[in-house]
């Protein structure tokens, strides 16, 4: 009997480790609510931002509702007014995909504050790509916390490819100070003219280097695993450079 209890305990522990909730450290991306009901999956995550430009919102998306379920109108966003976001709600449909507005890509809602009004707005999804889940496969969760020159830096999970076109150092830490160069990528010399690298993580704050504002990227290239500055990289596809939640919000509200 004891042996069976021990094995059951190990199975439960293994299950917990395997399916443990992703770590967002109670910051943006933290899952606040999940529900699968019929053909509809609803997910609400924390997304605290200040949006200063809202010119991409059409009249329909400027309507503020009391809730994303009941859809009772409580007011409207003034043109080009600054707003605050608190939460992002995505609704996917597994069968007969079409929301109550007839959109086949699902729904995206934001809980916002505009002036004294707090409520939910619905943003129409224009294409399948723009409805890509910024948290797919637990993307943007915190996978490490580094102490960089006395400052704590969160490392967020990423999974994409960027291209390098000029000489660029791979460093052991995401900083130009007190870091070592592991390897120098030299496109057109020791490396292909278009050198593609796999991004596995990124810093969660932008930094400015040589007049460029971007993130530090943790990459794997050849036998090296280290950091490059994203300001010297590019992507070939259209849309965002990085699939991160802030970009989706900025794109929805300001068409960036």
mmCIF file of C-alpha atoms in Angstrom:
data_model
loop_
_atom_site.group_PDB
_atom_site.id
_atom_site.type_symbol
_atom_site.label_atom_id
_atom_site.label_comp_id
_atom_site.label_asym_id
_atom_site.label_seq_id
_atom_site.Cartn_x
_atom_site.Cartn_y
_atom_site.Cartn_z
ATOM 1 C CA UNK A 1 0.000 0.000 0.000
ATOM 2 C CA UNK A 2 2.800 2.406 0.903
ATOM 3 C CA UNK A 3 4.509 1.673 -2.413
ATOM 4 C CA UNK A 4 1.353 2.533 -4.363
ATOM 5 C CA UNK A 5 0.954 5.791 -2.424
ATOM 6 C CA UNK A 6 4.605 6.661 -3.112
ATOM 7 C CA UNK A 7 4.216 6.031 -6.858
ATOM 8 C CA UNK A 8 1.006 8.094 -6.951
ATOM 9 C CA UNK A 9 2.801 10.925 -5.163
ATOM 10 C CA UNK A 10 5.626 10.882 -7.724
ATOM 11 C CA UNK A 11 3.105 10.909 -10.563
ATOM 12 C CA UNK A 12 1.321 13.928 -9.096
ATOM 13 C CA UNK A 13 4.625 15.750 -8.566
ATOM 14 C CA UNK A 14 5.704 14.994 -12.128
ATOM 15 C CA UNK A 15 2.356 16.199 -13.429
ATOM 16 C CA UNK A 16 2.692 19.436 -11.432
ATOM 17 C CA UNK A 17 6.183 20.107 -12.757
ATOM 18 C CA UNK A 18 5.183 19.284 -16.327
ATOM 19 C CA UNK A 19 2.070 21.427 -16.331
ATOM 20 C CA UNK A 20 3.138 24.162 -13.917
ATOM 21 C CA UNK A 21 1.819 27.603 -14.789
ATOM 22 C CA UNK A 22 4.273 29.807 -16.688
ATOM 23 C CA UNK A 23 6.177 32.337 -14.578
ATOM 24 C CA UNK A 24 5.357 35.957 -15.323
ATOM 25 C CA UNK A 25 6.220 37.117 -11.802
ATOM 26 C CA UNK A 26 2.772 38.726 -11.501
ATOM 27 C CA UNK A 27 3.709 41.101 -14.338
ATOM 28 C CA UNK A 28 2.385 41.473 -17.868
ATOM 29 C CA UNK A 29 1.380 38.105 -19.227
ATOM 30 C CA UNK A 30 0.198 36.662 -15.917
ATOM 31 C CA UNK A 31 -2.866 34.486 -16.539
ATOM 32 C CA UNK A 32 -5.849 35.875 -14.622
ATOM 33 C CA UNK A 33 -8.628 33.721 -16.070
ATOM 34 C CA UNK A 34 -8.958 30.701 -18.383
ATOM 35 C CA UNK A 35 -12.086 28.946 -19.578
ATOM 36 C CA UNK A 36 -13.008 26.459 -22.285
ATOM 37 C CA UNK A 37 -16.726 26.324 -22.896
ATOM 38 C CA UNK A 38 -18.148 24.566 -25.926
ATOM 39 C CA UNK A 39 -16.239 25.768 -28.977
ATOM 40 C CA UNK A 40 -14.910 28.862 -27.218
ATOM 41 C CA UNK A 41 -11.672 29.320 -25.302
ATOM 42 C CA UNK A 42 -11.359 32.507 -23.246
ATOM 43 C CA UNK A 43 -8.084 33.718 -21.751
ATOM 44 C CA UNK A 44 -7.451 36.918 -19.783
ATOM 45 C CA UNK A 45 -3.936 38.100 -18.984
ATOM 46 C CA UNK A 46 -2.456 41.075 -17.220
ATOM 47 C CA UNK A 47 -1.295 43.824 -19.593
ATOM 48 C CA UNK A 48 -0.599 47.164 -17.936
ATOM 49 C CA UNK A 49 0.388 49.851 -20.428
ATOM 50 C CA UNK A 50 -0.148 53.505 -21.197
ATOM 51 C CA UNK A 51 -1.220 54.180 -24.782
ATOM 52 C CA UNK A 52 -0.796 57.766 -25.944
ATOM 53 C CA UNK A 53 -2.095 57.369 -29.502
ATOM 54 C CA UNK A 54 -5.401 55.750 -30.425
ATOM 55 C CA UNK A 55 -5.926 56.984 -33.988
ATOM 56 C CA UNK A 56 -6.193 53.446 -35.414
ATOM 57 C CA UNK A 57 -9.355 52.681 -33.448
ATOM 58 C CA UNK A 58 -12.499 52.859 -35.559
ATOM 59 C CA UNK A 59 -15.770 54.137 -34.130
ATOM 60 C CA UNK A 60 -16.835 50.605 -33.175
ATOM 61 C CA UNK A 61 -13.647 50.010 -31.177
ATOM 62 C CA UNK A 62 -13.985 53.307 -29.306
ATOM 63 C CA UNK A 63 -17.137 52.113 -27.550
ATOM 64 C CA UNK A 64 -16.509 51.237 -23.891
ATOM 65 C CA UNK A 65 -18.554 48.348 -22.480
ATOM 66 C CA UNK A 66 -19.135 47.366 -18.874
ATOM 67 C CA UNK A 67 -17.951 43.819 -19.628
ATOM 68 C CA UNK A 68 -16.833 41.733 -22.587
ATOM 69 C CA UNK A 69 -19.716 39.307 -21.939
ATOM 70 C CA UNK A 70 -22.729 41.564 -21.431
ATOM 71 C CA UNK A 71 -21.565 44.346 -23.764
ATOM 72 C CA UNK A 72 -23.534 47.160 -22.132
ATOM 73 C CA UNK A 73 -22.268 50.504 -23.412
ATOM 74 C CA UNK A 74 -20.995 52.870 -20.714
ATOM 75 C CA UNK A 75 -19.185 55.498 -22.786
ATOM 76 C CA UNK A 76 -16.746 56.183 -25.586
ATOM 77 C CA UNK A 77 -13.048 56.945 -26.031
ATOM 78 C CA UNK A 78 -12.377 60.475 -27.241
ATOM 79 C CA UNK A 79 -10.310 60.721 -30.417
ATOM 80 C CA UNK A 80 -6.543 60.541 -29.804
ATOM 81 C CA UNK A 81 -6.951 60.524 -26.040
ATOM 82 C CA UNK A 82 -4.436 58.719 -23.849
ATOM 83 C CA UNK A 83 -5.684 55.551 -22.179
ATOM 84 C CA UNK A 84 -4.437 52.932 -19.761
ATOM 85 C CA UNK A 85 -4.770 49.206 -20.318
ATOM 86 C CA UNK A 86 -5.059 46.682 -17.498
ATOM 87 C CA UNK A 87 -5.935 43.348 -19.100
ATOM 88 C CA UNK A 88 -6.077 41.678 -22.495
ATOM 89 C CA UNK A 89 -8.726 39.079 -23.280
ATOM 90 C CA UNK A 90 -8.473 36.752 -26.268
ATOM 91 C CA UNK A 91 -11.293 34.497 -27.370
ATOM 92 C CA UNK A 92 -10.639 31.666 -29.823
ATOM 93 C CA UNK A 93 -13.249 29.494 -31.500
ATOM 94 C CA UNK A 94 -12.369 25.859 -32.130
ATOM 95 C CA UNK A 95 -15.352 25.107 -34.393
ATOM 96 C CA UNK A 96 -17.305 27.315 -36.785
ATOM 97 C CA UNK A 97 -14.898 30.174 -35.970
ATOM 98 C CA UNK A 98 -16.810 33.422 -36.016
ATOM 99 C CA UNK A 99 -17.457 35.855 -33.195
ATOM 100 C CA UNK A 100 -20.618 37.834 -32.538
ATOM 101 C CA UNK A 101 -19.354 40.457 -34.999
ATOM 102 C CA UNK A 102 -18.861 37.835 -37.720
ATOM 103 C CA UNK A 103 -15.059 37.908 -37.465
ATOM 104 C CA UNK A 104 -13.519 34.503 -38.291
ATOM 105 C CA UNK A 105 -10.290 35.190 -36.399
ATOM 106 C CA UNK A 106 -11.808 35.439 -32.933
ATOM 107 C CA UNK A 107 -12.004 38.332 -30.501
ATOM 108 C CA UNK A 108 -9.526 40.534 -28.686
ATOM 109 C CA UNK A 109 -10.667 42.735 -25.804
ATOM 110 C CA UNK A 110 -8.833 45.227 -23.595
ATOM 111 C CA UNK A 111 -9.816 46.400 -20.162
ATOM 112 C CA UNK A 112 -8.991 50.105 -20.233
ATOM 113 C CA UNK A 113 -9.364 53.427 -18.484
ATOM 114 C CA UNK A 114 -10.200 56.533 -20.497
ATOM 115 C CA UNK A 115 -10.581 59.605 -18.330
ATOM 116 C CA UNK A 116 -12.789 58.479 -15.434
ATOM 117 C CA UNK A 117 -14.346 55.617 -17.377
ATOM 118 C CA UNK A 118 -13.169 52.043 -16.841
ATOM 119 C CA UNK A 119 -14.462 49.244 -19.016
ATOM 120 C CA UNK A 120 -13.783 46.964 -21.974
ATOM 121 C CA UNK A 121 -13.282 47.733 -25.650
ATOM 122 C CA UNK A 122 -13.400 45.332 -28.593
ATOM 123 C CA UNK A 123 -10.715 45.581 -31.273
ATOM 124 C CA UNK A 124 -11.577 44.017 -34.615
ATOM 125 C CA UNK A 125 -8.919 41.615 -35.842
ATOM 126 C CA UNK A 126 -8.016 42.449 -39.435
ATOM 127 C CA UNK A 127 -6.072 39.319 -40.382
ATOM 128 C CA UNK A 128 -5.081 35.911 -39.106
ATOM 129 C CA UNK A 129 -1.497 37.071 -38.457
ATOM 130 C CA UNK A 130 -2.637 40.016 -36.357
ATOM 131 C CA UNK A 131 -4.527 37.553 -34.171
ATOM 132 C CA UNK A 132 -1.415 35.489 -33.506
ATOM 133 C CA UNK A 133 -1.179 34.804 -29.794
ATOM 134 C CA UNK A 134 1.662 36.902 -28.274
ATOM 135 C CA UNK A 135 1.827 34.349 -25.440
ATOM 136 C CA UNK A 136 1.935 31.279 -27.683
ATOM 137 C CA UNK A 137 3.846 28.398 -26.078
ATOM 138 C CA UNK A 138 4.342 30.533 -22.934
ATOM 139 C CA UNK A 139 6.275 33.132 -24.906
ATOM 140 C CA UNK A 140 7.462 36.149 -22.921
ATOM 141 C CA UNK A 141 7.456 34.314 -19.597
ATOM 142 C CA UNK A 142 10.379 34.996 -17.259
ATOM 143 C CA UNK A 143 13.016 32.287 -17.684
ATOM 144 C CA UNK A 144 15.840 33.955 -15.758
ATOM 145 C CA UNK A 145 16.685 37.009 -13.664
ATOM 146 C CA UNK A 146 20.144 38.505 -14.084
ATOM 147 C CA UNK A 147 22.019 40.989 -11.935
ATOM 148 C CA UNK A 148 23.571 43.399 -14.440
ATOM 149 C CA UNK A 149 25.787 46.028 -12.848
ATOM 150 C CA UNK A 150 23.622 46.046 -9.719
ATOM 151 C CA UNK A 151 20.301 46.084 -11.579
ATOM 152 C CA UNK A 152 17.903 43.147 -11.835
ATOM 153 C CA UNK A 153 17.052 42.261 -15.440
ATOM 154 C CA UNK A 154 14.297 39.853 -16.434
ATOM 155 C CA UNK A 155 14.999 37.468 -19.292
ATOM 156 C CA UNK A 156 11.851 36.667 -21.279
ATOM 157 C CA UNK A 157 11.290 33.581 -23.402
ATOM 158 C CA UNK A 158 11.333 34.102 -27.184
ATOM 159 C CA UNK A 159 11.415 31.804 -30.184
ATOM 160 C CA UNK A 160 12.172 33.411 -33.514
ATOM 161 C CA UNK A 161 14.909 34.138 -36.056
ATOM 162 C CA UNK A 162 16.596 37.468 -36.758
ATOM 163 C CA UNK A 163 19.142 38.408 -39.414
ATOM 164 C CA UNK A 164 22.534 40.050 -38.863
ATOM 165 C CA UNK A 165 24.089 42.051 -41.725
ATOM 166 C CA UNK A 166 27.104 43.659 -40.085
ATOM 167 C CA UNK A 167 29.820 42.693 -37.616
ATOM 168 C CA UNK A 168 28.186 42.053 -34.264
ATOM 169 C CA UNK A 169 29.567 40.770 -30.968
ATOM 170 C CA UNK A 170 27.993 37.903 -29.065
ATOM 171 C CA UNK A 171 28.494 38.711 -25.371
ATOM 172 C CA UNK A 172 28.167 36.617 -22.245
ATOM 173 C CA UNK A 173 25.865 39.208 -20.646
ATOM 174 C CA UNK A 174 23.296 41.713 -22.008
ATOM 175 C CA UNK A 175 25.495 44.774 -21.508
ATOM 176 C CA UNK A 176 28.465 46.455 -23.131
ATOM 177 C CA UNK A 177 30.020 47.074 -19.719
ATOM 178 C CA UNK A 178 31.744 44.313 -17.736
ATOM 179 C CA UNK A 179 30.886 41.660 -20.323
ATOM 180 C CA UNK A 180 33.072 39.372 -22.429
ATOM 181 C CA UNK A 181 32.882 38.861 -26.195
ATOM 182 C CA UNK A 182 32.322 35.165 -26.952
ATOM 183 C CA UNK A 183 32.345 35.488 -30.726
ATOM 184 C CA UNK A 184 32.064 38.170 -33.401
ATOM 185 C CA UNK A 185 29.617 37.504 -36.217
ATOM 186 C CA UNK A 186 31.220 38.714 -39.473
ATOM 187 C CA UNK A 187 28.693 38.559 -42.347
ATOM 188 C CA UNK A 188 30.375 38.103 -45.711
ATOM 189 C CA UNK A 189 33.642 37.080 -44.103
ATOM 190 C CA UNK A 190 33.614 34.169 -41.646
ATOM 191 C CA UNK A 191 29.810 33.983 -41.732
ATOM 192 C CA UNK A 192 27.142 34.157 -44.479
ATOM 193 C CA UNK A 193 26.328 37.622 -45.850
ATOM 194 C CA UNK A 194 22.885 37.243 -44.278
ATOM 195 C CA UNK A 195 23.586 35.548 -40.973
ATOM 196 C CA UNK A 196 20.450 34.183 -39.311
ATOM 197 C CA UNK A 197 20.481 33.457 -35.583
ATOM 198 C CA UNK A 198 17.965 31.752 -33.293
ATOM 199 C CA UNK A 199 16.565 33.977 -30.557
ATOM 200 C CA UNK A 200 15.713 32.059 -27.374
ATOM 201 C CA UNK A 201 15.243 34.975 -24.960
ATOM 202 C CA UNK A 202 15.217 38.747 -24.621
ATOM 203 C CA UNK A 203 15.537 41.436 -21.994
ATOM 204 C CA UNK A 204 12.182 42.912 -21.013
ATOM 205 C CA UNK A 205 13.341 46.524 -21.215
ATOM 206 C CA UNK A 206 14.495 48.559 -24.181
ATOM 207 C CA UNK A 207 17.925 50.140 -24.045
ATOM 208 C CA UNK A 208 19.566 52.817 -26.179
ATOM 209 C CA UNK A 209 22.894 52.039 -27.842
ATOM 210 C CA UNK A 210 24.437 54.232 -30.547
ATOM 211 C CA UNK A 211 21.128 56.022 -31.004
ATOM 212 C CA UNK A 212 19.198 52.773 -31.482
ATOM 213 C CA UNK A 213 16.400 51.733 -29.112
ATOM 214 C CA UNK A 214 15.929 47.964 -28.891
ATOM 215 C CA UNK A 215 16.190 44.868 -26.695
ATOM 216 C CA UNK A 216 19.080 42.608 -25.842
ATOM 217 C CA UNK A 217 18.524 39.201 -27.446
ATOM 218 C CA UNK A 218 19.738 35.877 -26.101
ATOM 219 C CA UNK A 219 20.705 33.731 -29.065
ATOM 220 C CA UNK A 220 22.113 30.383 -30.114
ATOM 221 C CA UNK A 221 24.545 30.445 -33.022
ATOM 222 C CA UNK A 222 27.017 27.723 -33.962
ATOM 223 C CA UNK A 223 28.366 26.494 -30.614
ATOM 224 C CA UNK A 224 27.744 29.803 -28.871
ATOM 225 C CA UNK A 225 24.943 30.898 -26.571
ATOM 226 C CA UNK A 226 25.056 34.556 -25.594
ATOM 227 C CA UNK A 227 23.665 38.044 -26.128
ATOM 228 C CA UNK A 228 23.491 40.449 -29.073
ATOM 229 C CA UNK A 229 21.903 43.887 -29.284
ATOM 230 C CA UNK A 230 18.686 43.737 -31.320
ATOM 231 C CA UNK A 231 19.198 47.202 -32.782
ATOM 232 C CA UNK A 232 21.615 45.699 -35.271
ATOM 233 C CA UNK A 233 19.268 42.928 -36.429
ATOM 234 C CA UNK A 234 16.278 42.751 -38.742
ATOM 235 C CA UNK A 235 13.467 40.434 -39.832
ATOM 236 C CA UNK A 236 12.323 39.782 -43.394
ATOM 237 C CA UNK A 237 8.615 39.179 -42.793
ATOM 238 C CA UNK A 238 6.095 41.953 -42.479
ATOM 239 C CA UNK A 239 4.515 42.893 -39.182
ATOM 240 C CA UNK A 240 6.288 43.174 -35.850
ATOM 241 C CA UNK A 241 9.981 42.664 -35.334
ATOM 242 C CA UNK A 242 9.235 40.791 -32.109
ATOM 243 C CA UNK A 243 6.037 38.970 -31.203
ATOM 244 C CA UNK A 244 5.595 40.547 -27.776
ATOM 245 C CA UNK A 245 2.337 41.606 -26.075
ATOM 246 C CA UNK A 246 3.183 45.309 -26.054
ATOM 247 C CA UNK A 247 3.494 45.300 -29.839
ATOM 248 C CA UNK A 248 0.008 43.841 -30.248
ATOM 249 C CA UNK A 249 -1.497 46.569 -28.084
ATOM 250 C CA UNK A 250 0.443 49.352 -29.824
ATOM 251 C CA UNK A 251 -0.545 47.929 -33.203
ATOM 252 C CA UNK A 252 -4.216 47.696 -32.270
ATOM 253 C CA UNK A 253 -4.384 51.234 -30.933
ATOM 254 C CA UNK A 254 -1.887 53.166 -33.026
ATOM 255 C CA UNK A 255 -1.316 51.031 -36.109
ATOM 256 C CA UNK A 256 2.418 50.685 -35.472
#
